[in-house]
Amino acid sequence: MKLFKTSLILLLSILGLSFSFQKNNLKITTKDFKQLIGNWEGSLTYLDYSTAKPYTMPANIEVIRIKKTNSYIFASKYPNEANANSSDTITISKAGNFFGKEAVKAKKKLANGDTEIITEELGKDGNDDMPAIIRHTYTFGELSFCNKKEVQFIGKAEWIKRHEYSYKRKKA
């Protein structure tokens, strides 16, 4: 019975999220990401689920647009943990409603001129790989860039701040 309830909740959540993705007519373009290109220095603060405490470490990123495409390379570097360095290529969909696998949920210009883009996707998170809605809030401008990840486990009402990257533009 518990498996049935869990499966039903997951199915309803997927259908609801899929429907909201279809209704979504927000669009992003490469122009929205122009200020994001470059080198950034900062930190990563994440929630350690085993201790329920935040942990902060240095983190840097270089964002590169692949010429004449809607794709970007995000090359992350961790000065104190080089084995964690990684690189991801993320593409804005042709319709502009997806950033990689993440559906665009909101886009706005903030009072200070920065851009804020909010995306969501279905995934798994936590030590038990629980099904969840994963939300990213990308906020960036000429001098700062923040990428916040929040998680809402299926069947729960609360959002948990999983991690936040906070960067300042690296001086040339």
mmCIF file of C-alpha atoms in Angstrom:
data_model
loop_
_atom_site.group_PDB
_atom_site.id
_atom_site.type_symbol
_atom_site.label_atom_id
_atom_site.label_comp_id
_atom_site.label_asym_id
_atom_site.label_seq_id
_atom_site.Cartn_x
_atom_site.Cartn_y
_atom_site.Cartn_z
ATOM 1 C CA MET A 1 0.000 0.000 0.000
ATOM 2 C CA LYS A 2 2.837 2.388 0.875
ATOM 3 C CA LEU A 3 4.504 1.647 -2.474
ATOM 4 C CA PHE A 4 1.212 2.375 -4.253
ATOM 5 C CA LYS A 5 0.804 5.725 -2.443
ATOM 6 C CA THR A 6 4.405 6.696 -3.192
ATOM 7 C CA SER A 7 3.991 5.717 -6.857
ATOM 8 C CA LEU A 8 0.712 7.635 -7.104
ATOM 9 C CA ILE A 9 2.225 10.774 -5.552
ATOM 10 C CA LEU A 10 5.220 10.528 -7.910
ATOM 11 C CA LEU A 11 2.968 10.059 -10.948
ATOM 12 C CA LEU A 12 0.734 13.003 -10.025
ATOM 13 C CA SER A 13 3.781 15.187 -9.388
ATOM 14 C CA ILE A 14 5.300 14.267 -12.748
ATOM 15 C CA LEU A 15 2.018 14.975 -14.537
ATOM 16 C CA GLY A 16 1.622 18.304 -12.750
ATOM 17 C CA LEU A 17 5.208 19.324 -13.461
ATOM 18 C CA SER A 18 4.907 18.200 -17.097
ATOM 19 C CA PHE A 19 1.713 20.223 -17.497
ATOM 20 C CA SER A 20 3.347 23.300 -16.007
ATOM 21 C CA PHE A 21 6.288 22.848 -18.413
ATOM 22 C CA GLN A 22 3.881 22.758 -21.371
ATOM 23 C CA LYS A 23 2.085 25.923 -20.228
ATOM 24 C CA ASN A 24 5.366 27.725 -19.853
ATOM 25 C CA ASN A 25 5.945 30.238 -22.645
ATOM 26 C CA LEU A 26 8.939 32.004 -21.101
ATOM 27 C CA LYS A 27 11.916 32.162 -23.386
ATOM 28 C CA ILE A 28 15.617 32.619 -22.812
ATOM 29 C CA THR A 29 18.199 33.478 -25.457
ATOM 30 C CA THR A 30 21.951 33.814 -25.721
ATOM 31 C CA LYS A 31 21.495 37.567 -25.150
ATOM 32 C CA ASP A 32 20.258 36.783 -21.634
ATOM 33 C CA PHE A 33 23.545 35.027 -20.863
ATOM 34 C CA LYS A 34 25.943 37.558 -22.400
ATOM 35 C CA GLN A 35 26.983 38.956 -18.982
ATOM 36 C CA LEU A 36 27.652 35.457 -17.665
ATOM 37 C CA ILE A 37 30.569 34.747 -19.997
ATOM 38 C CA GLY A 38 33.972 34.970 -18.327
ATOM 39 C CA ASN A 39 35.940 33.907 -15.258
ATOM 40 C CA TRP A 40 34.447 33.963 -11.775
ATOM 41 C CA GLU A 41 35.894 33.367 -8.286
ATOM 42 C CA GLY A 42 33.942 32.574 -5.159
ATOM 43 C CA SER A 43 32.607 29.800 -2.999
ATOM 44 C CA LEU A 44 30.230 26.877 -2.794
ATOM 45 C CA THR A 45 28.105 26.450 0.324
ATOM 46 C CA TYR A 46 26.172 23.205 0.477
ATOM 47 C CA LEU A 47 23.968 21.355 2.921
ATOM 48 C CA ASP A 48 25.626 18.167 4.139
ATOM 49 C CA TYR A 49 22.618 15.866 4.546
ATOM 50 C CA SER A 50 24.502 13.550 6.928
ATOM 51 C CA THR A 51 25.194 16.367 9.436
ATOM 52 C CA ALA A 52 22.387 18.775 8.406
ATOM 53 C CA LYS A 53 24.980 21.561 8.519
ATOM 54 C CA PRO A 54 26.233 23.884 5.784
ATOM 55 C CA TYR A 55 29.788 23.550 4.510
ATOM 56 C CA THR A 56 31.620 26.256 2.513
ATOM 57 C CA MET A 57 34.613 25.793 0.223
ATOM 58 C CA PRO A 58 36.360 27.870 -2.466
ATOM 59 C CA ALA A 59 34.961 27.459 -5.984
ATOM 60 C CA ASN A 60 35.709 29.097 -9.323
ATOM 61 C CA ILE A 61 34.029 28.825 -12.698
ATOM 62 C CA GLU A 62 34.696 29.813 -16.284
ATOM 63 C CA VAL A 63 31.685 30.234 -18.571
ATOM 64 C CA ILE A 64 32.367 30.006 -22.308
ATOM 65 C CA ARG A 65 29.851 30.284 -25.145
ATOM 66 C CA ILE A 66 30.525 27.826 -27.942
ATOM 67 C CA LYS A 67 30.669 30.024 -31.049
ATOM 68 C CA LYS A 68 27.548 30.289 -33.208
ATOM 69 C CA THR A 69 25.570 27.931 -30.945
ATOM 70 C CA ASN A 70 23.164 28.111 -28.018
ATOM 71 C CA SER A 71 25.610 26.063 -25.922
ATOM 72 C CA TYR A 72 27.809 27.062 -23.006
ATOM 73 C CA ILE A 73 30.675 25.332 -21.236
ATOM 74 C CA PHE A 74 30.659 25.675 -17.455
ATOM 75 C CA ALA A 75 34.149 24.689 -16.242
ATOM 76 C CA SER A 76 34.114 24.415 -12.441
ATOM 77 C CA LYS A 77 37.321 24.390 -10.418
ATOM 78 C CA TYR A 78 37.718 23.747 -6.705
ATOM 79 C CA PRO A 79 41.127 25.024 -5.506
ATOM 80 C CA ASN A 80 41.173 22.756 -2.432
ATOM 81 C CA GLU A 81 39.673 19.689 -4.130
ATOM 82 C CA ALA A 82 41.073 19.418 -7.660
ATOM 83 C CA ASN A 83 39.610 15.912 -8.061
ATOM 84 C CA ALA A 84 36.133 17.523 -7.950
ATOM 85 C CA ASN A 85 36.852 19.792 -10.949
ATOM 86 C CA SER A 86 34.290 19.323 -13.707
ATOM 87 C CA SER A 87 33.018 20.701 -16.970
ATOM 88 C CA ASP A 88 29.441 20.711 -18.258
ATOM 89 C CA THR A 89 28.038 21.791 -21.598
ATOM 90 C CA ILE A 90 24.534 23.221 -21.322
ATOM 91 C CA THR A 91 22.389 24.218 -24.294
ATOM 92 C CA ILE A 92 19.481 26.634 -24.521
ATOM 93 C CA SER A 93 16.725 24.809 -26.425
ATOM 94 C CA LYS A 94 15.733 26.161 -29.842
ATOM 95 C CA ALA A 95 12.377 27.251 -28.415
ATOM 96 C CA GLY A 96 14.190 28.934 -25.520
ATOM 97 C CA ASN A 97 12.079 27.235 -22.867
ATOM 98 C CA PHE A 98 14.751 24.841 -21.584
ATOM 99 C CA PHE A 99 18.257 25.365 -20.243
ATOM 100 C CA GLY A 100 19.727 21.902 -20.647
ATOM 101 C CA LYS A 101 17.137 19.556 -19.102
ATOM 102 C CA GLU A 102 15.713 22.299 -16.887
ATOM 103 C CA ALA A 103 12.411 23.986 -17.826
ATOM 104 C CA VAL A 104 12.473 27.778 -17.592
ATOM 105 C CA LYS A 105 9.933 28.843 -14.945
ATOM 106 C CA ALA A 106 10.725 32.562 -14.583
ATOM 107 C CA LYS A 107 12.949 35.248 -16.058
ATOM 108 C CA LYS A 108 13.254 38.839 -14.934
ATOM 109 C CA LYS A 109 15.517 41.853 -14.767
ATOM 110 C CA LEU A 110 16.172 42.919 -11.197
ATOM 111 C CA ALA A 111 16.204 46.553 -10.033
ATOM 112 C CA ASN A 112 20.035 46.529 -10.005
ATOM 113 C CA GLY A 113 20.157 45.393 -13.664
ATOM 114 C CA ASP A 114 21.041 41.765 -12.904
ATOM 115 C CA THR A 115 19.202 38.916 -14.626
ATOM 116 C CA GLU A 116 17.385 36.189 -12.679
ATOM 117 C CA ILE A 117 16.389 32.940 -14.373
ATOM 118 C CA ILE A 118 14.601 30.176 -12.465
ATOM 119 C CA THR A 119 14.473 26.620 -13.823
ATOM 120 C CA GLU A 120 13.032 23.328 -12.581
ATOM 121 C CA GLU A 121 13.429 19.658 -13.394
ATOM 122 C CA LEU A 122 12.438 16.316 -11.935
ATOM 123 C CA GLY A 123 15.294 14.366 -10.423
ATOM 124 C CA LYS A 124 16.580 12.613 -7.334
ATOM 125 C CA ASP A 125 18.411 14.060 -4.360
ATOM 126 C CA GLY A 126 19.488 13.274 -0.833
ATOM 127 C CA ASN A 127 21.383 10.361 0.635
ATOM 128 C CA ASP A 128 18.498 8.039 -0.302
ATOM 129 C CA ASP A 129 18.120 9.296 -3.901
ATOM 130 C CA MET A 130 14.557 10.410 -3.223
ATOM 131 C CA PRO A 131 12.459 11.733 -6.140
ATOM 132 C CA ALA A 132 12.312 15.514 -6.068
ATOM 133 C CA ILE A 133 11.674 18.706 -7.975
ATOM 134 C CA ILE A 134 15.007 20.471 -8.370
ATOM 135 C CA ARG A 135 14.959 24.246 -8.776
ATOM 136 C CA HIS A 136 17.914 26.363 -9.868
ATOM 137 C CA THR A 137 17.932 30.128 -9.490
ATOM 138 C CA TYR A 138 20.598 31.767 -11.650
ATOM 139 C CA THR A 139 21.232 35.412 -10.761
ATOM 140 C CA PHE A 140 23.981 37.266 -12.603
ATOM 141 C CA GLY A 141 25.163 40.635 -13.758
ATOM 142 C CA GLU A 142 28.351 42.432 -14.704
ATOM 143 C CA LEU A 143 30.110 41.757 -11.380
ATOM 144 C CA SER A 144 28.364 38.861 -9.612
ATOM 145 C CA PHE A 145 26.949 35.412 -10.353
ATOM 146 C CA CYS A 146 24.931 33.190 -8.017
ATOM 147 C CA ASN A 147 23.596 29.694 -8.728
ATOM 148 C CA LYS A 148 21.258 28.407 -6.011
ATOM 149 C CA LYS A 149 19.848 24.865 -5.973
ATOM 150 C CA GLU A 150 16.711 24.094 -3.990
ATOM 151 C CA VAL A 151 15.038 20.705 -3.625
ATOM 152 C CA GLN A 152 11.430 19.798 -2.899
ATOM 153 C CA PHE A 153 11.041 16.098 -2.203
ATOM 154 C CA ILE A 154 7.937 14.583 -3.797
ATOM 155 C CA GLY A 155 5.048 14.620 -1.329
ATOM 156 C CA LYS A 156 6.619 17.369 0.806
ATOM 157 C CA ALA A 157 5.658 21.048 0.857
ATOM 158 C CA GLU A 158 8.958 22.558 1.967
ATOM 159 C CA TRP A 159 11.882 23.558 -0.231
ATOM 160 C CA ILE A 160 15.400 22.800 1.054
ATOM 161 C CA LYS A 161 18.350 24.941 -0.027
ATOM 162 C CA ARG A 162 20.783 22.250 -1.203
ATOM 163 C CA HIS A 163 23.657 24.477 -2.298
ATOM 164 C CA GLU A 164 24.634 27.916 -3.476
ATOM 165 C CA TYR A 165 27.533 29.039 -5.609
ATOM 166 C CA SER A 166 28.403 32.688 -5.092
ATOM 167 C CA TYR A 167 30.952 34.318 -7.414
ATOM 168 C CA LYS A 168 32.514 37.677 -8.201
ATOM 169 C CA ARG A 169 33.915 38.410 -11.640
ATOM 170 C CA LYS A 170 37.649 37.703 -11.750
ATOM 171 C CA LYS A 171 39.724 40.767 -12.513
ATOM 172 C CA ALA A 172 41.728 40.502 -15.742
#
